[in-house]
């Protein structure tokens, strides 16, 4: 099956011309429908015979919304998307005053094995293609009833490690910022990584103006290894140095994500170690308390400890704020996204 949302306009035209003798203006019409997440049956200005032929070999809508859960707390929405092979992934839409931010998945499952995260519980099933990452954005954007950009900001912070699926993520960035497509600026896109150092450097070299977030969670190598296996491959110093390189190359400030786990990484000594690791760097630290994931047995830090930790970082000269947690009641918050059907449930 050819996933048409994987293709740029010129790739689509080439494919359609070579295989179906389609003229570029029809190709452009199809591309516009794909951008609106419309399936073949809805492509009303495309000849029916061609649509029937395409149905045999191609997938038009790579991600179909099969369920939507809305948070009673803050209106955050979690979507279950079905992929053409029956796999299910999750995405979350957070509504802010300045616009809507969609958190997308980059893989079905994840192989990074972070001890506190739900996405990695069943391991990696497969990478998402560029069009499947894009498809999540297009499907949700289409809910905006014709508003060109209902989704104004995108964060690659759902299931998966985006830098473990590097080529497809890079192609996704090209597709989503295409002027013939929905044209979301890279400045409105953030990529979060657990610290795949060579790929951070490779991304920096590609010249995107994308925002980068490093999920650090502990500045001590031995302790970080206990919760994040990626630390066996790259030290915190190497990860931070790659971030520094990213900043030099792109001019984009890096965000450090720090999730506080009760009694594991939330002491004054931890704040001190973090401050010294980041001392010569222009970064901002986003602090949150761990969100519950029942299988992990780990607990988030207390409210008072969280405030104390942020206060300590500030005193130590590190810019830090608490990150608002959204959609917690629908398990739509950081680290709570998972392959829902593994449990045999449907998200309720
Ligand atoms: N693999 C990438 C993208 C996932 S982003 C990465 O690691 O950055 C998801 C963010 O939520 C990461 O910062 C991750 O470390 C964090 N996270 C995972 N589980 C969490 C949990 N239970 N509570 C709070 N944050 C969590």
mmCIF file of C-alpha atoms and ligand atoms in Angstrom:
data_model
loop_
_atom_site.group_PDB
_atom_site.id
_atom_site.type_symbol
_atom_site.label_atom_id
_atom_site.label_comp_id
_atom_site.label_asym_id
_atom_site.label_seq_id
_atom_site.Cartn_x
_atom_site.Cartn_y
_atom_site.Cartn_z
ATOM 1 C CA UNK A 1 0.000 0.000 0.000
ATOM 2 C CA UNK A 2 1.242 3.484 -0.824
ATOM 3 C CA UNK A 3 0.481 6.035 1.875
ATOM 4 C CA UNK A 4 -0.223 9.140 -0.149
ATOM 5 C CA UNK A 5 0.279 11.454 2.851
ATOM 6 C CA UNK A 6 3.912 10.285 2.881
ATOM 7 C CA UNK A 7 4.521 12.153 -0.356
ATOM 8 C CA UNK A 8 5.390 15.752 -1.133
ATOM 9 C CA UNK A 9 3.328 17.357 -3.891
ATOM 10 C CA UNK A 10 5.999 16.671 -6.493
ATOM 11 C CA UNK A 11 6.444 13.060 -5.347
ATOM 12 C CA UNK A 12 2.677 12.615 -5.498
ATOM 13 C CA UNK A 13 2.505 14.031 -9.004
ATOM 14 C CA UNK A 14 5.324 11.789 -10.141
ATOM 15 C CA UNK A 15 3.661 8.716 -8.638
ATOM 16 C CA UNK A 16 0.251 9.528 -10.109
ATOM 17 C CA UNK A 17 1.645 10.356 -13.544
ATOM 18 C CA UNK A 18 3.811 7.257 -13.781
ATOM 19 C CA UNK A 19 1.205 4.827 -12.509
ATOM 20 C CA UNK A 20 -2.115 6.324 -13.538
ATOM 21 C CA UNK A 21 -1.315 8.891 -16.229
ATOM 22 C CA UNK A 22 -2.759 11.627 -14.005
ATOM 23 C CA UNK A 23 -2.226 15.293 -14.931
ATOM 24 C CA UNK A 24 -0.504 17.542 -12.336
ATOM 25 C CA UNK A 25 -3.594 19.699 -11.787
ATOM 26 C CA UNK A 26 -5.512 16.614 -10.658
ATOM 27 C CA UNK A 27 -2.521 15.661 -8.531
ATOM 28 C CA UNK A 28 -2.694 19.050 -6.847
ATOM 29 C CA UNK A 29 -6.423 18.603 -6.166
ATOM 30 C CA UNK A 30 -5.735 15.217 -4.593
ATOM 31 C CA UNK A 31 -2.930 16.744 -2.523
ATOM 32 C CA UNK A 32 -5.306 19.379 -1.197
ATOM 33 C CA UNK A 33 -7.820 16.722 -0.166
ATOM 34 C CA UNK A 34 -5.055 14.751 1.547
ATOM 35 C CA UNK A 35 -4.104 17.888 3.444
ATOM 36 C CA UNK A 36 -7.685 18.072 4.697
ATOM 37 C CA UNK A 37 -7.610 14.411 5.739
ATOM 38 C CA UNK A 38 -10.386 13.550 3.279
ATOM 39 C CA UNK A 39 -10.700 9.959 2.045
ATOM 40 C CA UNK A 40 -11.152 8.976 -1.625
ATOM 41 C CA UNK A 41 -14.948 8.997 -1.418
ATOM 42 C CA UNK A 42 -14.933 12.637 -0.406
ATOM 43 C CA UNK A 43 -12.638 13.811 -3.227
ATOM 44 C CA UNK A 44 -15.575 15.099 -5.212
ATOM 45 C CA UNK A 45 -13.666 16.905 -7.968
ATOM 46 C CA UNK A 46 -11.492 13.870 -8.756
ATOM 47 C CA UNK A 47 -12.835 11.446 -11.428
ATOM 48 C CA UNK A 48 -14.621 8.538 -9.772
ATOM 49 C CA UNK A 49 -12.886 5.903 -11.911
ATOM 50 C CA UNK A 50 -9.479 7.186 -10.793
ATOM 51 C CA UNK A 51 -10.540 7.190 -7.160
ATOM 52 C CA UNK A 52 -11.664 3.563 -7.451
ATOM 53 C CA UNK A 53 -8.305 2.630 -8.968
ATOM 54 C CA UNK A 54 -6.394 4.476 -6.258
ATOM 55 C CA UNK A 55 -8.369 2.709 -3.542
ATOM 56 C CA UNK A 56 -6.868 -0.585 -4.689
ATOM 57 C CA UNK A 57 -3.267 0.443 -4.039
ATOM 58 C CA UNK A 58 -3.207 3.543 -1.893
ATOM 59 C CA UNK A 59 -4.176 4.867 1.519
ATOM 60 C CA UNK A 60 -5.455 8.468 1.524
ATOM 61 C CA UNK A 61 -5.974 9.056 5.246
ATOM 62 C CA UNK A 62 -3.098 7.519 7.183
ATOM 63 C CA UNK A 63 -4.559 8.255 10.646
ATOM 64 C CA UNK A 64 -8.263 7.989 11.350
ATOM 65 C CA UNK A 65 -9.672 9.365 14.594
ATOM 66 C CA UNK A 66 -11.604 6.470 16.097
ATOM 67 C CA UNK A 67 -12.219 7.893 19.542
ATOM 68 C CA UNK A 68 -12.025 11.240 21.311
ATOM 69 C CA UNK A 69 -11.835 11.727 25.064
ATOM 70 C CA UNK A 70 -12.281 15.208 26.500
ATOM 71 C CA UNK A 71 -10.869 16.219 29.869
ATOM 72 C CA UNK A 72 -13.443 17.553 32.293
ATOM 73 C CA UNK A 73 -10.645 19.450 34.029
ATOM 74 C CA UNK A 74 -9.278 21.581 31.219
ATOM 75 C CA UNK A 75 -10.865 20.649 27.876
ATOM 76 C CA UNK A 76 -7.765 18.828 26.667
ATOM 77 C CA UNK A 77 -8.676 16.189 24.104
ATOM 78 C CA UNK A 78 -7.090 12.820 23.609
ATOM 79 C CA UNK A 79 -7.523 11.129 20.259
ATOM 80 C CA UNK A 80 -7.116 7.524 19.364
ATOM 81 C CA UNK A 81 -5.917 7.184 15.801
ATOM 82 C CA UNK A 82 -6.166 4.011 13.806
ATOM 83 C CA UNK A 83 -3.422 3.282 11.295
ATOM 84 C CA UNK A 84 -3.968 1.329 8.074
ATOM 85 C CA UNK A 85 -2.499 -1.850 9.597
ATOM 86 C CA UNK A 86 -4.808 -1.754 12.625
ATOM 87 C CA UNK A 87 -2.303 -0.331 15.082
ATOM 88 C CA UNK A 88 -3.639 2.380 17.372
ATOM 89 C CA UNK A 89 -1.738 5.435 18.576
ATOM 90 C CA UNK A 90 -2.650 8.412 20.740
ATOM 91 C CA UNK A 91 -2.411 12.155 20.348
ATOM 92 C CA UNK A 92 -3.396 15.024 22.628
ATOM 93 C CA UNK A 93 -4.739 18.489 21.800
ATOM 94 C CA UNK A 94 -4.144 21.188 24.381
ATOM 95 C CA UNK A 95 -6.006 24.473 24.031
ATOM 96 C CA UNK A 96 -4.228 27.638 25.053
ATOM 97 C CA UNK A 97 -5.091 31.303 24.602
ATOM 98 C CA UNK A 98 -2.581 31.661 21.781
ATOM 99 C CA UNK A 99 -3.660 28.569 19.893
ATOM 100 C CA UNK A 100 -3.951 24.799 19.925
ATOM 101 C CA UNK A 101 -0.977 22.547 20.520
ATOM 102 C CA UNK A 102 -1.101 18.985 19.275
ATOM 103 C CA UNK A 103 1.145 16.368 20.861
ATOM 104 C CA UNK A 104 1.871 13.662 18.272
ATOM 105 C CA UNK A 105 3.385 10.196 18.451
ATOM 106 C CA UNK A 106 6.405 9.232 16.375
ATOM 107 C CA UNK A 107 6.405 5.462 16.944
ATOM 108 C CA UNK A 108 3.973 2.701 17.882
ATOM 109 C CA UNK A 109 5.400 1.932 21.322
ATOM 110 C CA UNK A 110 8.990 2.825 22.148
ATOM 111 C CA UNK A 111 12.218 0.934 22.796
ATOM 112 C CA UNK A 112 13.898 3.431 25.116
ATOM 113 C CA UNK A 113 12.683 1.700 28.268
ATOM 114 C CA UNK A 114 12.389 4.724 30.598
ATOM 115 C CA UNK A 115 11.156 3.280 33.869
ATOM 116 C CA UNK A 116 8.461 5.889 34.505
ATOM 117 C CA UNK A 117 6.841 6.083 31.067
ATOM 118 C CA UNK A 118 3.751 4.264 29.800
ATOM 119 C CA UNK A 119 4.695 4.497 26.123
ATOM 120 C CA UNK A 120 7.543 2.048 26.435
ATOM 121 C CA UNK A 121 5.756 -0.690 28.388
ATOM 122 C CA UNK A 122 5.201 -3.031 25.420
ATOM 123 C CA UNK A 123 8.457 -2.148 23.663
ATOM 124 C CA UNK A 124 8.691 -0.836 20.127
ATOM 125 C CA UNK A 125 6.157 -2.164 17.638
ATOM 126 C CA UNK A 126 7.157 -0.081 14.656
ATOM 127 C CA UNK A 127 8.181 3.330 13.440
ATOM 128 C CA UNK A 128 5.545 5.662 12.092
ATOM 129 C CA UNK A 129 6.090 6.861 8.553
ATOM 130 C CA UNK A 130 6.351 10.592 7.879
ATOM 131 C CA UNK A 131 2.794 10.571 6.569
ATOM 132 C CA UNK A 132 1.519 8.843 9.682
ATOM 133 C CA UNK A 133 3.037 11.523 11.908
ATOM 134 C CA UNK A 134 1.643 14.172 9.583
ATOM 135 C CA UNK A 135 -1.685 12.309 9.403
ATOM 136 C CA UNK A 136 -2.273 12.941 13.117
ATOM 137 C CA UNK A 137 -1.898 16.679 12.538
ATOM 138 C CA UNK A 138 -4.067 16.666 9.418
ATOM 139 C CA UNK A 139 -6.858 14.643 11.057
ATOM 140 C CA UNK A 140 -7.052 16.980 14.058
ATOM 141 C CA UNK A 141 -6.606 20.084 11.936
ATOM 142 C CA UNK A 142 -9.639 19.016 9.919
ATOM 143 C CA UNK A 143 -11.760 19.337 13.076
ATOM 144 C CA UNK A 144 -11.268 23.091 12.768
ATOM 145 C CA UNK A 145 -13.975 23.298 10.083
ATOM 146 C CA UNK A 146 -12.026 24.895 7.326
ATOM 147 C CA UNK A 147 -9.884 27.069 9.563
ATOM 148 C CA UNK A 148 -6.585 26.733 7.776
ATOM 149 C CA UNK A 149 -4.552 26.160 10.891
ATOM 150 C CA UNK A 150 -6.643 24.836 13.737
ATOM 151 C CA UNK A 151 -3.496 23.161 15.048
ATOM 152 C CA UNK A 152 -1.074 26.046 15.509
ATOM 153 C CA UNK A 153 1.699 24.289 17.418
ATOM 154 C CA UNK A 154 3.029 20.768 17.330
ATOM 155 C CA UNK A 155 5.065 18.891 19.900
ATOM 156 C CA UNK A 156 6.705 15.562 19.136
ATOM 157 C CA UNK A 157 6.142 14.382 22.673
ATOM 158 C CA UNK A 158 3.690 11.536 22.329
ATOM 159 C CA UNK A 159 4.616 7.866 22.187
ATOM 160 C CA UNK A 160 8.016 7.050 20.802
ATOM 161 C CA UNK A 161 11.493 8.522 20.633
ATOM 162 C CA UNK A 162 11.492 10.823 17.597
ATOM 163 C CA UNK A 163 15.266 10.661 17.140
ATOM 164 C CA UNK A 164 15.033 6.850 17.010
ATOM 165 C CA UNK A 165 12.945 7.377 13.845
ATOM 166 C CA UNK A 166 15.121 10.122 12.458
ATOM 167 C CA UNK A 167 14.566 9.977 8.681
ATOM 168 C CA UNK A 168 10.797 9.800 8.936
ATOM 169 C CA UNK A 169 10.693 12.624 11.469
ATOM 170 C CA UNK A 170 12.842 14.793 9.196
ATOM 171 C CA UNK A 171 10.555 14.085 6.250
ATOM 172 C CA UNK A 172 7.553 14.876 8.476
ATOM 173 C CA UNK A 173 9.096 18.277 9.250
ATOM 174 C CA UNK A 174 9.407 18.948 5.537
ATOM 175 C CA UNK A 175 5.830 17.894 4.835
ATOM 176 C CA UNK A 176 4.198 19.798 7.672
ATOM 177 C CA UNK A 177 5.959 23.037 6.798
ATOM 178 C CA UNK A 178 5.198 22.701 3.071
ATOM 179 C CA UNK A 179 3.615 25.880 1.671
ATOM 180 C CA UNK A 180 1.247 23.769 -0.442
ATOM 181 C CA UNK A 181 0.189 21.873 2.678
ATOM 182 C CA UNK A 182 -0.755 23.248 6.096
ATOM 183 C CA UNK A 183 2.502 25.164 6.335
ATOM 184 C CA UNK A 184 3.183 25.118 10.068
ATOM 185 C CA UNK A 185 6.383 27.005 10.833
ATOM 186 C CA UNK A 186 9.230 25.007 12.377
ATOM 187 C CA UNK A 187 9.380 27.648 15.078
ATOM 188 C CA UNK A 188 6.020 26.369 16.252
ATOM 189 C CA UNK A 189 7.222 22.792 16.448
ATOM 190 C CA UNK A 190 9.095 21.189 19.358
ATOM 191 C CA UNK A 191 10.884 17.891 19.408
ATOM 192 C CA UNK A 192 11.579 16.109 22.665
ATOM 193 C CA UNK A 193 14.283 13.482 23.062
ATOM 194 C CA UNK A 194 15.624 11.332 25.866
ATOM 195 C CA UNK A 195 19.076 12.209 24.542
ATOM 196 C CA UNK A 196 20.117 10.324 21.404
ATOM 197 C CA UNK A 197 23.292 12.383 21.160
ATOM 198 C CA UNK A 198 24.487 11.782 17.553
ATOM 199 C CA UNK A 199 21.004 12.492 16.260
ATOM 200 C CA UNK A 200 20.740 15.761 18.213
ATOM 201 C CA UNK A 201 23.926 16.820 16.465
ATOM 202 C CA UNK A 202 22.664 15.610 13.099
ATOM 203 C CA UNK A 203 19.439 17.551 13.567
ATOM 204 C CA UNK A 204 21.415 20.679 14.448
ATOM 205 C CA UNK A 205 23.423 20.275 11.231
ATOM 206 C CA UNK A 206 20.287 20.131 9.116
ATOM 207 C CA UNK A 207 19.461 23.736 9.827
ATOM 208 C CA UNK A 208 15.866 23.405 11.001
ATOM 209 C CA UNK A 209 14.630 26.125 13.333
ATOM 210 C CA UNK A 210 12.856 23.648 15.500
ATOM 211 C CA UNK A 211 12.658 23.841 19.311
ATOM 212 C CA UNK A 212 14.479 21.096 21.146
ATOM 213 C CA UNK A 213 13.649 19.593 24.522
ATOM 214 C CA UNK A 214 15.916 17.218 26.401
ATOM 215 C CA UNK A 215 14.240 14.863 28.867
ATOM 216 C CA UNK A 216 16.913 14.829 31.534
ATOM 217 C CA UNK A 217 15.228 13.974 34.850
ATOM 218 C CA UNK A 218 18.529 13.453 36.649
ATOM 219 C CA UNK A 219 21.927 15.120 36.320
ATOM 220 C CA UNK A 220 23.772 12.227 37.929
ATOM 221 C CA UNK A 221 24.897 9.541 35.481
ATOM 222 C CA UNK A 222 24.587 6.564 37.808
ATOM 223 C CA UNK A 223 21.161 7.580 39.027
ATOM 224 C CA UNK A 224 19.937 8.425 35.540
ATOM 225 C CA UNK A 225 20.980 4.981 34.320
ATOM 226 C CA UNK A 226 18.578 3.493 36.847
ATOM 227 C CA UNK A 227 15.589 5.208 35.248
ATOM 228 C CA UNK A 228 16.725 5.885 31.664
ATOM 229 C CA UNK A 229 18.656 3.148 29.833
ATOM 230 C CA UNK A 230 19.777 5.654 27.153
ATOM 231 C CA UNK A 231 22.225 6.884 29.795
ATOM 232 C CA UNK A 232 24.248 3.709 29.319
ATOM 233 C CA UNK A 233 25.012 4.898 25.816
ATOM 234 C CA UNK A 234 25.464 8.638 26.396
ATOM 235 C CA UNK A 235 26.376 10.512 29.545
ATOM 236 C CA UNK A 236 24.471 13.557 30.760
ATOM 237 C CA UNK A 237 27.519 15.671 29.895
ATOM 238 C CA UNK A 238 27.436 14.400 26.315
ATOM 239 C CA UNK A 239 23.698 15.033 26.078
ATOM 240 C CA UNK A 240 24.032 18.564 27.413
ATOM 241 C CA UNK A 241 26.983 19.262 25.156
ATOM 242 C CA UNK A 242 24.918 18.158 22.143
ATOM 243 C CA UNK A 243 22.213 20.588 23.277
ATOM 244 C CA UNK A 244 24.760 23.358 23.497
ATOM 245 C CA UNK A 245 25.805 22.516 19.940
ATOM 246 C CA UNK A 246 22.152 22.593 18.884
ATOM 247 C CA UNK A 247 21.774 26.076 20.339
ATOM 248 C CA UNK A 248 24.956 27.321 18.641
ATOM 249 C CA UNK A 249 23.849 25.997 15.265
ATOM 250 C CA UNK A 250 20.186 26.970 15.340
ATOM 251 C CA UNK A 251 19.928 29.843 17.803
ATOM 252 C CA UNK A 252 16.966 28.068 19.382
ATOM 253 C CA UNK A 253 17.017 27.867 23.144
ATOM 254 C CA UNK A 254 16.898 24.353 24.490
ATOM 255 C CA UNK A 255 14.388 23.298 27.131
ATOM 256 C CA UNK A 256 15.310 20.772 29.786
ATOM 257 C CA UNK A 257 12.452 18.581 30.943
ATOM 258 C CA UNK A 258 12.727 17.476 34.558
ATOM 259 C CA UNK A 259 10.073 15.183 36.003
ATOM 260 C CA UNK A 260 10.173 14.926 39.778
ATOM 261 C CA UNK A 261 9.866 11.449 41.188
ATOM 262 C CA UNK A 262 9.321 11.136 44.926
ATOM 263 C CA UNK A 263 12.641 10.631 46.779
ATOM 264 C CA UNK A 264 14.534 9.797 43.588
ATOM 265 C CA UNK A 265 15.539 13.051 41.942
ATOM 266 C CA UNK A 266 13.880 15.776 44.000
ATOM 267 C CA UNK A 267 16.373 16.716 46.729
ATOM 268 C CA UNK A 268 18.437 19.866 47.134
ATOM 269 C CA UNK A 269 21.521 17.862 46.088
ATOM 270 C CA UNK A 270 19.770 17.012 42.824
ATOM 271 C CA UNK A 271 18.954 20.668 42.163
ATOM 272 C CA UNK A 272 22.572 21.564 42.883
ATOM 273 C CA UNK A 273 23.913 18.937 40.508
ATOM 274 C CA UNK A 274 21.496 20.039 37.809
ATOM 275 C CA UNK A 275 22.452 23.685 38.249
ATOM 276 C CA UNK A 276 26.128 22.882 37.954
ATOM 277 C CA UNK A 277 25.574 20.749 34.831
ATOM 278 C CA UNK A 278 23.701 23.600 33.167
ATOM 279 C CA UNK A 279 25.781 26.460 34.550
ATOM 280 C CA UNK A 280 27.297 27.756 31.322
ATOM 281 C CA UNK A 281 24.253 27.254 29.178
ATOM 282 C CA UNK A 282 21.274 29.280 28.072
ATOM 283 C CA UNK A 283 18.479 26.885 28.940
ATOM 284 C CA UNK A 284 15.156 26.807 30.646
ATOM 285 C CA UNK A 285 14.057 23.963 32.897
ATOM 286 C CA UNK A 286 10.469 22.750 32.785
ATOM 287 C CA UNK A 287 9.611 20.991 35.993
ATOM 288 C CA UNK A 288 6.637 18.692 36.522
ATOM 289 C CA UNK A 289 5.705 16.093 39.077
ATOM 290 C CA UNK A 290 5.579 12.562 37.750
ATOM 291 C CA UNK A 291 2.173 11.628 36.372
ATOM 292 C CA UNK A 292 0.891 8.330 37.653
ATOM 293 C CA UNK A 293 1.342 5.236 35.482
ATOM 294 C CA UNK A 294 -0.012 2.319 37.441
ATOM 295 C CA UNK A 295 2.486 -0.309 36.268
ATOM 296 C CA UNK A 296 5.561 1.662 37.330
ATOM 297 C CA UNK A 297 4.921 1.891 41.062
ATOM 298 C CA UNK A 298 6.627 5.304 41.060
ATOM 299 C CA UNK A 299 5.163 8.322 42.778
ATOM 300 C CA UNK A 300 5.278 11.978 41.865
ATOM 301 C CA UNK A 301 6.881 14.396 44.263
ATOM 302 C CA UNK A 302 4.644 16.379 46.623
ATOM 303 C CA UNK A 303 3.306 19.805 45.732
ATOM 304 C CA UNK A 304 5.462 21.493 48.368
ATOM 305 C CA UNK A 305 8.580 19.676 47.234
ATOM 306 C CA UNK A 306 7.938 20.687 43.650
ATOM 307 C CA UNK A 307 7.765 24.356 44.614
ATOM 308 C CA UNK A 308 10.874 24.000 46.751
ATOM 309 C CA UNK A 309 12.798 22.366 43.912
ATOM 310 C CA UNK A 310 11.902 25.165 41.486
ATOM 311 C CA UNK A 311 12.786 27.763 44.104
ATOM 312 C CA UNK A 312 16.152 26.116 44.646
ATOM 313 C CA UNK A 313 16.918 26.087 40.940
ATOM 314 C CA UNK A 314 16.040 29.778 40.704
ATOM 315 C CA UNK A 315 18.312 30.560 43.663
ATOM 316 C CA UNK A 316 21.067 28.651 41.927
ATOM 317 C CA UNK A 317 20.634 30.848 38.856
ATOM 318 C CA UNK A 318 18.742 28.420 36.657
ATOM 319 C CA UNK A 319 15.612 29.619 34.921
ATOM 320 C CA UNK A 320 12.868 27.171 35.821
ATOM 321 C CA UNK A 321 9.099 27.023 35.789
ATOM 322 C CA UNK A 322 6.485 24.504 36.535
ATOM 323 C CA UNK A 323 4.960 23.041 33.444
ATOM 324 C CA UNK A 324 1.205 22.884 33.508
ATOM 325 C CA UNK A 325 -0.017 19.332 33.396
ATOM 326 C CA UNK A 326 -3.038 18.927 31.182
ATOM 327 C CA UNK A 327 -5.489 16.137 30.517
ATOM 328 C CA UNK A 328 -4.499 14.073 33.533
ATOM 329 C CA UNK A 329 -8.009 12.687 34.036
ATOM 330 C CA UNK A 330 -7.992 11.175 30.533
ATOM 331 C CA UNK A 331 -4.434 9.867 30.859
ATOM 332 C CA UNK A 332 -3.422 12.401 28.279
ATOM 333 C CA UNK A 333 -0.572 13.894 30.274
ATOM 334 C CA UNK A 334 3.176 13.410 29.743
ATOM 335 C CA UNK A 335 4.228 9.798 29.874
ATOM 336 C CA UNK A 336 0.673 8.501 30.061
ATOM 337 C CA UNK A 337 0.196 7.748 26.381
ATOM 338 C CA UNK A 338 0.278 4.105 25.518
ATOM 339 C CA UNK A 339 -0.848 1.484 23.054
ATOM 340 C CA UNK A 340 -4.326 1.313 24.386
ATOM 341 C CA UNK A 341 -5.431 -1.878 22.666
ATOM 342 C CA UNK A 342 -2.656 -3.869 24.345
ATOM 343 C CA UNK A 343 -4.899 -3.975 27.379
ATOM 344 C CA UNK A 344 -7.842 -5.027 25.258
ATOM 345 C CA UNK A 345 -9.614 -1.837 26.283
ATOM 346 C CA UNK A 346 -10.751 1.001 24.098
ATOM 347 C CA UNK A 347 -9.677 3.968 26.113
ATOM 348 C CA UNK A 348 -12.650 4.269 28.408
HETATM 349 N N1 LIG B 1 10.984 10.004 23.837
HETATM 350 C C1 LIG B 1 10.925 11.426 23.872
HETATM 351 C C2 LIG B 1 9.547 11.954 23.607
HETATM 352 C C3 LIG B 1 8.532 11.645 24.691
HETATM 353 S S1 LIG B 1 8.068 13.133 25.380
HETATM 354 C C4 LIG B 1 11.497 11.934 25.175
HETATM 355 O O1 LIG B 1 11.864 11.125 26.002
HETATM 356 O O2 LIG B 1 11.648 13.127 25.343
HETATM 357 C C5 LIG B 1 7.327 12.666 26.842
HETATM 358 C C6 LIG B 1 7.894 13.432 28.012
HETATM 359 O O3 LIG B 1 7.223 13.004 29.205
HETATM 360 C C7 LIG B 1 9.352 13.125 28.233
HETATM 361 O O4 LIG B 1 9.979 14.237 28.769
HETATM 362 C C8 LIG B 1 9.272 12.013 29.256
HETATM 363 O O5 LIG B 1 10.478 11.816 29.918
HETATM 364 C C9 LIG B 1 8.170 12.507 30.128
HETATM 365 N N2 LIG B 1 7.503 11.464 30.904
HETATM 366 C C10 LIG B 1 7.447 10.143 30.665
HETATM 367 N N3 LIG B 1 6.724 9.515 31.597
HETATM 368 C C11 LIG B 1 6.284 10.466 32.435
HETATM 369 C C12 LIG B 1 5.438 10.448 33.588
HETATM 370 N N4 LIG B 1 4.927 9.327 34.044
HETATM 371 N N5 LIG B 1 5.201 11.628 34.199
HETATM 372 C C13 LIG B 1 5.695 12.769 33.723
HETATM 373 N N6 LIG B 1 6.479 12.862 32.635
HETATM 374 C C14 LIG B 1 6.774 11.718 32.008
#
